CSV table of C-alpha atoms in Angstrom, one decimal:
chain,number,residue,atom,x,y,z
A,1,MET,CA,0.0,0.0,0.0
A,2,ARG,CA,1.4,3.4,-1.0
A,3,ILE,CA,1.0,6.1,1.7
A,4,ASP,CA,0.9,9.7,0.4
A,5,GLU,CA,4.0,11.7,1.5
A,6,GLN,CA,3.9,14.5,3.9
A,7,PRO,CA,4.9,17.9,2.4
A,8,ARG,CA,8.6,18.1,1.9
A,9,THR,CA,10.3,21.1,0.4
A,10,ARG,CA,14.0,22.2,0.2
A,11,TRP,CA,15.3,25.6,-0.8
A,12,PRO,CA,18.7,24.8,-2.4
A,13,ASP,CA,21.1,27.4,-3.6
A,14,PRO,CA,20.0,28.4,-7.2
A,15,SER,CA,23.6,28.3,-8.3
A,16,VAL,CA,23.7,24.5,-8.1
A,17,PHE,CA,21.1,24.4,-10.8
A,18,ARG,CA,23.2,26.1,-13.5
A,19,ASN,CA,23.6,22.8,-15.2
A,20,ARG,CA,20.3,21.2,-14.1
A,21,ARG,CA,17.2,22.2,-16.0
A,22,PRO,CA,14.2,22.9,-13.7
A,23,ASP,CA,11.3,20.6,-14.3
A,24,LEU,CA,8.7,23.3,-13.8
A,25,ARG,CA,8.8,27.1,-14.1
A,26,LEU,CA,5.9,28.9,-12.4
A,27,GLY,CA,4.0,31.5,-14.5
A,28,THR,CA,5.4,30.4,-17.9
A,29,HIS,CA,4.5,28.1,-20.7
A,30,ARG,CA,7.9,26.4,-20.7
A,31,ASN,CA,6.9,23.3,-18.7
A,32,ARG,CA,7.7,20.5,-21.1
A,33,ILE,CA,8.8,17.0,-20.4
A,34,ASP,CA,10.6,14.6,-22.7
A,35,PRO,CA,9.1,11.0,-22.4
A,36,ALA,CA,12.6,9.8,-23.0
A,37,ASP,CA,13.6,11.2,-19.6
A,38,ALA,CA,11.3,8.7,-17.8
A,39,ALA,CA,13.1,6.2,-15.6
A,40,GLN,CA,12.9,2.5,-16.5
A,41,GLY,CA,9.5,1.1,-15.6
A,42,ARG,CA,7.7,4.4,-15.7
A,43,ILE,CA,5.3,6.2,-18.2
A,44,ALA,CA,5.8,10.0,-18.5
A,45,VAL,CA,2.8,11.9,-19.9
A,46,GLN,CA,2.0,15.6,-20.2
A,47,HIS,CA,-1.5,17.0,-21.0
A,48,THR,CA,-2.9,20.5,-21.1
A,49,VAL,CA,-6.6,21.3,-20.8
A,50,ARG,CA,-8.3,24.7,-21.1
A,51,THR,CA,-11.6,25.5,-19.4
A,52,ALA,CA,-13.5,28.8,-19.6
A,53,THR,CA,-11.6,30.2,-16.7
A,54,ALA,CA,-8.1,28.6,-16.6
A,55,GLU,CA,-5.5,26.5,-18.3
A,56,TYR,CA,-4.2,23.4,-16.5
A,57,THR,CA,-1.2,21.2,-17.2
A,58,LEU,CA,-1.0,17.7,-15.8
A,59,ILE,CA,2.5,16.0,-15.8
A,60,ILE,CA,2.3,12.4,-14.8
A,61,ASN,CA,5.1,9.9,-13.9
A,62,ALA,CA,3.1,6.7,-13.7
A,63,PRO,CA,4.2,3.1,-12.9
A,64,GLU,CA,4.4,1.0,-16.1
A,65,ARG,CA,2.1,-1.6,-14.5
A,66,LEU,CA,-0.8,0.8,-15.0
A,67,GLY,CA,-0.3,0.6,-18.8
A,68,ARG,CA,-1.0,3.4,-21.2
A,69,ARG,CA,-4.7,2.6,-21.2
A,70,GLY,CA,-4.8,3.0,-17.4
A,71,VAL,CA,-2.9,6.3,-17.5
A,72,GLY,CA,-5.2,7.5,-20.3
A,73,GLU,CA,-8.3,6.7,-18.3
A,74,ALA,CA,-6.8,8.6,-15.3
A,75,LEU,CA,-6.1,11.6,-17.6
A,76,ARG,CA,-9.6,11.6,-19.0
A,77,ASP,CA,-11.1,11.4,-15.5
A,78,SER,CA,-9.0,14.3,-14.4
A,79,VAL,CA,-9.9,16.4,-17.4
A,80,ALA,CA,-13.6,15.6,-16.9
A,81,GLU,CA,-13.3,16.7,-13.2
A,82,LEU,CA,-11.8,20.1,-14.2
A,83,ARG,CA,-14.5,20.8,-16.8
A,84,ALA,CA,-17.2,19.7,-14.4
A,85,ILE,CA,-15.9,22.0,-11.6
A,86,ASP,CA,-15.8,24.9,-14.1
A,87,LEU,CA,-19.4,24.3,-15.2
A,88,THR,CA,-20.8,23.5,-11.7
A,89,TYR,CA,-19.0,26.0,-9.5
A,90,GLY,CA,-17.9,28.9,-11.7
A,91,PRO,CA,-19.3,32.1,-10.1
A,92,ASN,CA,-19.6,33.7,-13.5
A,93,ARG,CA,-22.0,31.0,-14.8
A,94,PRO,CA,-25.6,31.9,-14.1
A,95,GLU,CA,-26.7,28.3,-13.5
A,96,SER,CA,-23.7,27.2,-11.4
A,97,LEU,CA,-24.2,26.0,-7.9
A,98,VAL,CA,-22.3,29.1,-6.6
A,99,SER,CA,-24.7,31.4,-8.6
A,100,LYS,CA,-27.7,29.6,-7.3
A,101,LEU,CA,-26.3,29.9,-3.7
A,102,ARG,CA,-25.9,33.6,-4.2
A,103,ARG,CA,-29.5,34.0,-5.3
A,104,GLY,CA,-30.7,31.9,-2.3
A,105,GLU,CA,-32.1,29.1,-4.5
A,106,ILE,CA,-30.1,26.4,-2.7
A,107,SER,CA,-28.3,26.0,0.6
A,108,PRO,CA,-24.6,25.0,1.0
A,109,ASP,CA,-25.7,21.6,2.4
A,110,SER,CA,-27.6,20.8,-0.8
A,111,TYR,CA,-24.4,19.3,-2.3
A,112,PRO,CA,-21.5,17.9,-0.3
A,113,PRO,CA,-18.7,19.4,-2.5
A,114,LEU,CA,-20.4,22.8,-2.3
A,115,ALA,CA,-20.5,22.5,1.5
A,116,ASP,CA,-16.8,21.6,1.5
A,117,LEU,CA,-16.1,24.7,-0.7
A,118,VAL,CA,-18.1,27.0,1.6
A,119,ASP,CA,-16.5,25.5,4.7
A,120,ARG,CA,-13.0,26.1,3.4
A,121,CYS,CA,-13.9,29.7,2.6
A,122,ALA,CA,-15.2,30.2,6.1
A,123,ALA,CA,-12.1,28.6,7.6
A,124,MET,CA,-9.8,30.8,5.6
A,125,ARG,CA,-11.7,33.9,6.6
A,126,ALA,CA,-11.0,33.1,10.2
A,127,ALA,CA,-7.4,32.1,9.6
A,128,THR,CA,-6.6,35.4,7.8
A,129,ASP,CA,-8.4,37.8,10.2
A,130,GLY,CA,-11.0,38.4,7.5
A,131,TRP,CA,-8.6,39.4,4.8
A,132,PHE,CA,-9.8,36.5,2.7
A,133,ASP,CA,-13.5,36.9,2.7
A,134,ALA,CA,-15.5,35.2,-0.1
A,135,TRP,CA,-18.7,37.0,1.1
A,136,ALA,CA,-17.2,40.5,1.0
A,137,VAL,CA,-17.1,40.9,-2.8
A,138,PRO,CA,-19.5,42.5,-5.3
A,139,GLY,CA,-22.4,40.2,-6.1
A,140,GLY,CA,-22.1,38.1,-3.0
A,141,PHE,CA,-20.3,34.8,-2.2
A,142,ASP,CA,-17.4,34.2,-4.6
A,143,PRO,CA,-14.9,31.5,-3.8
A,144,GLY,CA,-12.6,32.5,-6.7
A,145,GLY,CA,-9.6,33.1,-4.4
A,146,LEU,CA,-9.4,29.4,-3.7
A,147,LEU,CA,-11.6,27.7,-6.3
A,148,GLY,CA,-8.7,27.0,-8.7
A,149,GLY,CA,-6.6,25.4,-6.0
A,150,TRP,CA,-9.6,23.4,-4.8
A,151,ALA,CA,-10.1,22.1,-8.3
A,152,VAL,CA,-6.4,21.1,-8.6
A,153,GLU,CA,-6.5,19.3,-5.3
A,154,ARG,CA,-9.6,17.4,-6.3
A,155,VAL,CA,-7.9,16.3,-9.5
A,156,ALA,CA,-4.8,15.3,-7.5
A,157,ALA,CA,-7.0,13.1,-5.3
A,158,ARG,CA,-8.4,11.4,-8.4
A,159,LEU,CA,-4.9,10.7,-9.7
A,160,ARG,CA,-3.9,9.1,-6.4
A,161,ALA,CA,-7.1,7.0,-6.4
A,162,ALA,CA,-6.1,5.7,-9.9
A,163,GLY,CA,-2.7,4.6,-8.5
A,164,ILE,CA,-0.6,7.5,-9.7
A,165,HIS,CA,1.4,9.0,-6.8
A,166,ASP,CA,4.1,10.9,-8.8
A,167,TYR,CA,2.6,13.9,-10.6
A,168,ALA,CA,2.5,17.7,-11.0
A,169,VAL,CA,-0.7,19.8,-11.7
A,170,LEU,CA,-0.1,23.4,-12.7
A,171,ALA,CA,-2.6,26.3,-13.2
A,172,GLY,CA,-0.7,29.5,-14.2
A,173,ALA,CA,1.5,30.4,-11.3
A,174,ASP,CA,0.0,27.8,-9.0
A,175,LEU,CA,0.9,24.1,-8.7
A,176,VAL,CA,0.7,20.9,-6.7
A,177,VAL,CA,3.3,18.2,-6.8
A,178,ARG,CA,3.6,14.7,-5.3
A,179,GLY,CA,6.3,12.1,-5.4
A,180,HIS,CA,9.0,12.3,-8.1
A,181,ALA,CA,9.6,13.7,-11.5
A,182,PRO,CA,10.2,11.5,-14.5
A,183,HIS,CA,14.0,11.6,-14.1
A,184,GLY,CA,13.5,9.9,-10.7
A,185,GLY,CA,14.4,12.8,-8.4
A,186,PRO,CA,12.3,15.4,-6.6
A,187,TRP,CA,10.4,17.9,-8.7
A,188,ARG,CA,12.7,20.9,-9.4
A,189,VAL,CA,10.5,24.1,-9.4
A,190,ALA,CA,11.8,27.5,-10.4
A,191,VAL,CA,9.8,30.4,-8.9
A,192,HIS,CA,10.7,33.6,-10.8
A,193,HIS,CA,10.5,37.1,-9.3
A,194,PRO,CA,7.2,38.6,-10.4
A,195,THR,CA,8.6,41.9,-11.7
A,196,ALA,CA,12.3,41.2,-12.2
A,197,PRO,CA,12.6,38.1,-14.5
A,198,GLU,CA,16.3,38.8,-14.9
A,199,ARG,CA,16.9,37.8,-11.3
A,200,ALA,CA,17.9,34.2,-10.5
A,201,PRO,CA,14.8,32.3,-9.6
A,202,LEU,CA,14.0,30.8,-6.2
A,203,VAL,CA,14.5,27.1,-6.6
A,204,LEU,CA,12.5,24.5,-4.7
A,205,GLU,CA,12.9,20.8,-4.6
A,206,MET,CA,9.6,19.2,-3.8
A,207,THR,CA,8.2,15.7,-3.2
A,208,ALA,CA,4.9,17.0,-1.8
A,209,GLY,CA,3.3,20.4,-1.5
A,210,ALA,CA,1.7,23.3,-3.3
A,211,VAL,CA,2.6,26.8,-4.4
A,212,GLY,CA,-0.2,29.4,-4.7
A,213,THR,CA,0.3,32.9,-6.2
A,214,SER,CA,-1.8,36.0,-6.4
A,215,GLY,CA,-1.1,39.1,-8.5
A,216,VAL,CA,0.9,37.9,-11.5
A,217,THR,CA,-2.0,37.3,-13.9
A,218,GLY,CA,-2.0,40.8,-15.2
A,219,ARG,CA,-5.6,41.3,-14.3
A,220,GLN,CA,-6.2,44.7,-12.5
A,221,GLY,CA,-8.6,44.9,-9.6
A,222,HIS,CA,-9.0,41.2,-9.2
A,223,VAL,CA,-8.5,41.3,-5.4
A,224,VAL,CA,-10.7,43.5,-3.2
A,225,ASP,CA,-9.9,44.7,0.3
A,226,PRO,CA,-12.8,43.1,2.2
A,227,HIS,CA,-12.7,45.7,5.0
A,228,THR,CA,-13.2,48.7,2.7
A,229,GLY,CA,-14.6,47.2,-0.6
A,230,GLU,CA,-11.8,49.0,-2.5
A,231,VAL,CA,-9.4,47.4,-4.9
A,232,ALA,CA,-6.3,46.1,-3.1
A,233,ASP,CA,-3.3,47.9,-4.5
A,234,GLN,CA,-0.5,47.6,-1.8
A,235,MET,CA,1.2,44.6,-3.4
A,236,ILE,CA,2.5,43.5,-6.7
A,237,ALA,CA,2.4,39.8,-6.0
A,238,ALA,CA,2.2,37.3,-3.1
A,239,THR,CA,3.3,33.7,-3.2
A,240,VAL,CA,2.7,31.1,-0.5
A,241,VAL,CA,4.0,27.5,-0.3
A,242,GLY,CA,2.4,24.7,1.9
A,243,PRO,CA,0.6,21.3,1.9
A,244,ASP,CA,-2.7,22.2,0.2
A,245,LEU,CA,-3.2,24.5,-2.9
A,246,ALA,CA,-6.6,25.7,-2.0
A,247,ILE,CA,-5.3,27.0,1.3
A,248,ALA,CA,-2.1,28.3,-0.2
A,249,ASP,CA,-4.1,30.1,-2.8
A,250,ALA,CA,-6.4,31.7,-0.2
A,251,TYR,CA,-3.4,32.8,1.9
A,252,ALA,CA,-1.8,34.3,-1.2
A,253,THR,CA,-5.0,36.2,-2.0
A,254,ALA,CA,-5.3,37.4,1.6
A,255,LEU,CA,-1.6,38.4,1.7
A,256,TYR,CA,-2.0,40.4,-1.5
A,257,ALA,CA,-4.9,42.3,0.0
A,258,ALA,CA,-3.5,42.8,3.5
A,259,GLY,CA,0.1,43.6,2.6
A,260,PRO,CA,2.9,43.2,5.2
A,261,THR,CA,0.3,42.8,7.9
A,262,GLY,CA,-0.4,39.4,6.6
A,263,LEU,CA,3.1,38.1,7.3
A,264,ALA,CA,2.1,37.5,10.9
A,265,TRP,CA,0.0,34.5,9.7
A,266,PHE,CA,3.2,32.6,8.9
A,267,ARG,CA,4.7,32.2,12.3
A,268,ALA,CA,7.3,29.5,13.2
A,269,GLY,CA,5.7,26.1,13.2
A,270,SER,CA,3.1,27.1,10.5
A,271,GLU,CA,2.7,24.6,7.6
A,272,TYR,CA,2.6,27.5,5.2
A,273,ARG,CA,5.3,30.0,4.3
A,274,ALA,CA,5.3,33.2,2.3
A,275,LEU,CA,7.9,33.1,-0.5
A,276,PHE,CA,7.2,36.5,-2.1
A,277,ALA,CA,5.4,39.5,-0.7
A,278,HIS,CA,6.3,42.4,-2.9
A,279,ARG,CA,5.0,45.9,-2.3
A,280,ARG,CA,4.4,48.4,-5.1
């Protein structure tokens, strides 16, 4: 029986990677694997899917015993889950469960996944002193600050259920990884500075964990200060690393809104850590 690893992340000196290509670069479209890099007895596959709201890339390093048919079925199931979440929970879709909840047509308890989504939003509102507040946005309840991470974690759970424990799932500048990359070592993740791409990236070696980012999509006014209702403009970007992408995403959104005040959430002993918190 395979037991899922606990989050493990190292921050090695970037200089040691001069002759070692990162497996993943956050915020770029340069994440490409070569199936020839796969270790013996493994199947390496990369697949990109676009929904109405996001682009996701799944990189799988599967055991050969699953066969290409088994890996293909796991991929199809994952893609179907992403499309279903976009249709079912997208706050911009009039007939989504989130929209119906906003209009008072259903209660959160009507559907267990919806209840989980609402509960997570409430928990993050408490954890961030109200700086992440899915209810304090125009139009009512909007879980957008953690919906993408929640979707990725649900896909990750499906991959594990299919017997795949070595994978990466990316969505823009966010990702989840587990296990090992096709070359057999930890996933090498390059996190670039949001406004100074010429700087050497922060390099992570990860066998389990997530990186969530807010503020690098180029969309203006996408985060609102829940205390004033005004557009948050203190920060350029905020990046958080930790075990769960939905939570890391919510923390990054809250940190983007709160500014340096939010750094108090990441005290010693916390499972989450702020990587970048850049002021304008």
